[in-house]
Structure formats: C-alpha cells, structure tokens
C-alpha cells in the first residue's frame, strides 16, 4: 500500500507563547506571502530584508536551534563601495533570533578578507498588521491607520496600528551597536567598518504591544539565552518529566522535541504556574478547577481574570465575557 509524503515549503519557524516567526531559510520575510512575525491574532511584520550597500546576502546554511531560536549563516556577494569592490564570499553574516515574549535579533559580521572593508548594513522592515485569517486567505483589506516614528536619541523605531479600539504596535531598538543606526528610506542603516579578521555586532530588540500589555524582548543575546529565567525553568521542568532510553537516535530526538513543544504550548494566560512551571494546558486545567469551585480564591490570585466566567461543569471549553 503506497502513500504520499507531503513536504511543506522551505522555511524557518520558531515560536514561544503568543509570538510566532516564520521566515525564508535565509531569514528574510517576503511579501506577499504568509510569512511574518505574528503576535496574538495579528501579523506584525510582513517584510524583513537585510542588505549590504543595497546588495542582498547569500545563504550558506541555517535553521532552528531550538523551538524558540534560530541561527542563519550568510555570505556576501560582490559589494561596490567608494573604497572599491568587496570580493564575494569574503565576509560572513550570522543572524541569530530568539523569542521569549518579544524577539531578540543578533547581527554578527566577520571580515574574513585580507583588506579592510567599509559599507552600509541596511535592514528593511515593513508592517501590515494583517489579521491572521486574512493572511491565510490572501485577501488582506487595509483598515485603520499605521504610523511610524524614529527617535535618533533613543535609537528606537516605533510602528503603531490603530483601528477604532483595536491597537497593535512594535518597537524596535538597537541598544548594542558599534555606531548609532540611522533611519532613512524605510531602512535602518548601520555603518560597518572592519579591519581584516575583525568582527562587528549589533542587537535589535522587538517589543510587541496589544494596547494593554507590553511583551518585551529578551535582553540576552541568543548565545546567552540559556541564562534567561524561562530557559532555566524549562531545563528544570525537563528534569522532572518522563524520560526514555533507546538506541534509536531519531526516536530519542523526536521524543525530546515533543517534550519541548509541549512546554512551549501556552494558553493566553501568561507567566508561570505553581512552583514556577511554565503556564500551559495542565496549569489552565488546575486554574479552571479553582475558578469553578473557589471563585473567591481565584479572584484574589488573578484579579485581572476574575471578570471572566467559565462555562458549566459539563462543558469542555471556556466561554469568556468581560464584566460579569
């Protein structure tokens, strides 16, 4: 009996909580497509591309290094500069991304040539704030108003979407760069000057907002993400769950990935559950039981959620209504 194996399109997908990033294998977010940086039910960033003096970079390799992190290795094509042409494949660009609430993005460039180089690194970012179902259907209707403002002093690019009482925004900051960024022609530009063998580093932090909550990006670079409290909590949780021993390496990796994916699946109730365990479906079940049987205790522990009423004991889901 034969069967068909369906292989999805080449892409990199990482996620944590209510934030999901889907990009091309080289890190770009192309438009029009279904790729983008999603927060809650909205695609925040619909286009992301990186250039060196207007030239795109060439993919070497890349992919997820964890369910919530990815690393991509690129090299340069021929780059024309005022100091002469930079030969192809003489520089390396590494894009590292991690999501813990917001997104942390590391940009690392190494000059592998025997000559000094100087050029403009440009990051082009566009936002459409499209509803996820409209993105899936391919029929995106423009609504509301999008405004963008750049603060040179704060090194902050803020894009806000408003449609009546619906609000979403993304604030991008560049806190760790050798030289300050500038914003022009829809691009963030960094002047990069490297001696032979020298390296350059910059961070971009993406803070997401929905009008009520601000979801900050992790401050640690991707290489230091294991120090983040959430990563420590995850490691501690993985020590307590069921483990297997098998000679089948592929099955072991599949089982390990399944555990990490289970921990990453969260309901919109953010934070941690009892004893610091990440809030997930099991925690939600416990909270529902407390909610139904001890409403006074639930209201004291979760005042922001006390106005939401669960369905009857015989129902399997939740019915939420604000204000009682």
Short mmCIF file of N, CA, C and O in Angstrom, two decimals, residues 65 69-71 96-98 104 106 108 201 220-227:
data_model
loop_
_atom_site.label_atom_id
_atom_site.label_comp_id
_atom_site.label_asym_id
_atom_site.label_seq_id
_atom_site.Cartn_x
_atom_site.Cartn_y
_atom_site.Cartn_z
N UNK A 65 17.58 26.20 16.08
CA UNK A 65 18.47 25.53 17.04
C UNK A 65 17.70 25.14 18.29
O UNK A 65 18.23 24.47 19.17
N UNK A 69 14.30 29.48 18.89
CA UNK A 69 15.51 30.18 18.45
C UNK A 69 15.99 29.60 17.12
O UNK A 69 15.77 28.42 16.82
N UNK A 70 16.64 30.44 16.33
CA UNK A 70 17.17 30.03 15.04
C UNK A 70 18.48 30.77 14.77
O UNK A 70 18.72 31.85 15.31
N UNK A 71 19.31 30.16 13.93
CA UNK A 71 20.57 30.80 13.54
C UNK A 71 20.78 30.57 12.04
O UNK A 71 20.60 29.45 11.55
N UNK A 96 20.98 35.64 14.30
CA UNK A 96 20.51 34.78 15.38
C UNK A 96 19.26 35.41 15.98
O UNK A 96 19.25 36.60 16.29
N UNK A 97 18.22 34.59 16.16
CA UNK A 97 16.96 35.10 16.68
C UNK A 97 16.45 34.22 17.80
O UNK A 97 16.55 32.99 17.72
N UNK A 98 15.89 34.83 18.82
CA UNK A 98 15.24 34.08 19.89
C UNK A 98 13.97 34.81 20.30
O UNK A 98 13.92 36.05 20.30
N UNK A 104 14.48 38.83 20.14
CA UNK A 104 15.84 39.36 20.16
C UNK A 104 16.54 38.90 18.89
O UNK A 104 16.53 37.71 18.56
N UNK A 106 20.22 39.08 16.78
CA UNK A 106 21.65 39.40 16.76
C UNK A 106 22.15 39.41 15.32
O UNK A 106 21.86 38.50 14.54
N UNK A 108 25.76 39.56 13.38
CA UNK A 108 27.21 39.45 13.56
C UNK A 108 27.89 39.34 12.21
O UNK A 108 27.54 38.46 11.41
N UNK A 201 29.12 43.57 15.79
CA UNK A 201 27.92 43.01 16.39
C UNK A 201 26.90 44.10 16.67
O UNK A 201 27.25 45.22 17.06
N UNK A 220 19.17 39.24 26.69
CA UNK A 220 20.38 38.47 26.42
C UNK A 220 20.47 38.10 24.95
O UNK A 220 19.46 37.81 24.29
N UNK A 221 21.69 38.10 24.43
CA UNK A 221 21.92 37.63 23.06
C UNK A 221 21.61 36.14 22.99
O UNK A 221 21.56 35.44 24.01
N UNK A 222 21.42 35.64 21.77
CA UNK A 222 20.97 34.26 21.60
C UNK A 222 21.97 33.28 22.20
O UNK A 222 21.59 32.27 22.80
N UNK A 223 23.25 33.58 22.12
CA UNK A 223 24.25 32.70 22.71
C UNK A 223 24.19 32.64 24.22
O UNK A 223 24.69 31.70 24.84
N UNK A 224 23.55 33.65 24.84
CA UNK A 224 23.41 33.69 26.29
C UNK A 224 22.00 33.36 26.74
O UNK A 224 21.66 33.52 27.91
N UNK A 225 21.14 32.89 25.82
CA UNK A 225 19.73 32.67 26.14
C UNK A 225 19.52 31.62 27.21
O UNK A 225 18.49 31.61 27.89
N UNK A 226 20.49 30.71 27.38
CA UNK A 226 20.33 29.67 28.40
C UNK A 226 20.31 30.26 29.81
O UNK A 226 19.88 29.60 30.76
N UNK A 227 20.77 31.52 29.95
CA UNK A 227 20.77 32.16 31.26
C UNK A 227 19.43 32.81 31.59
O UNK A 227 19.21 33.23 32.72
#
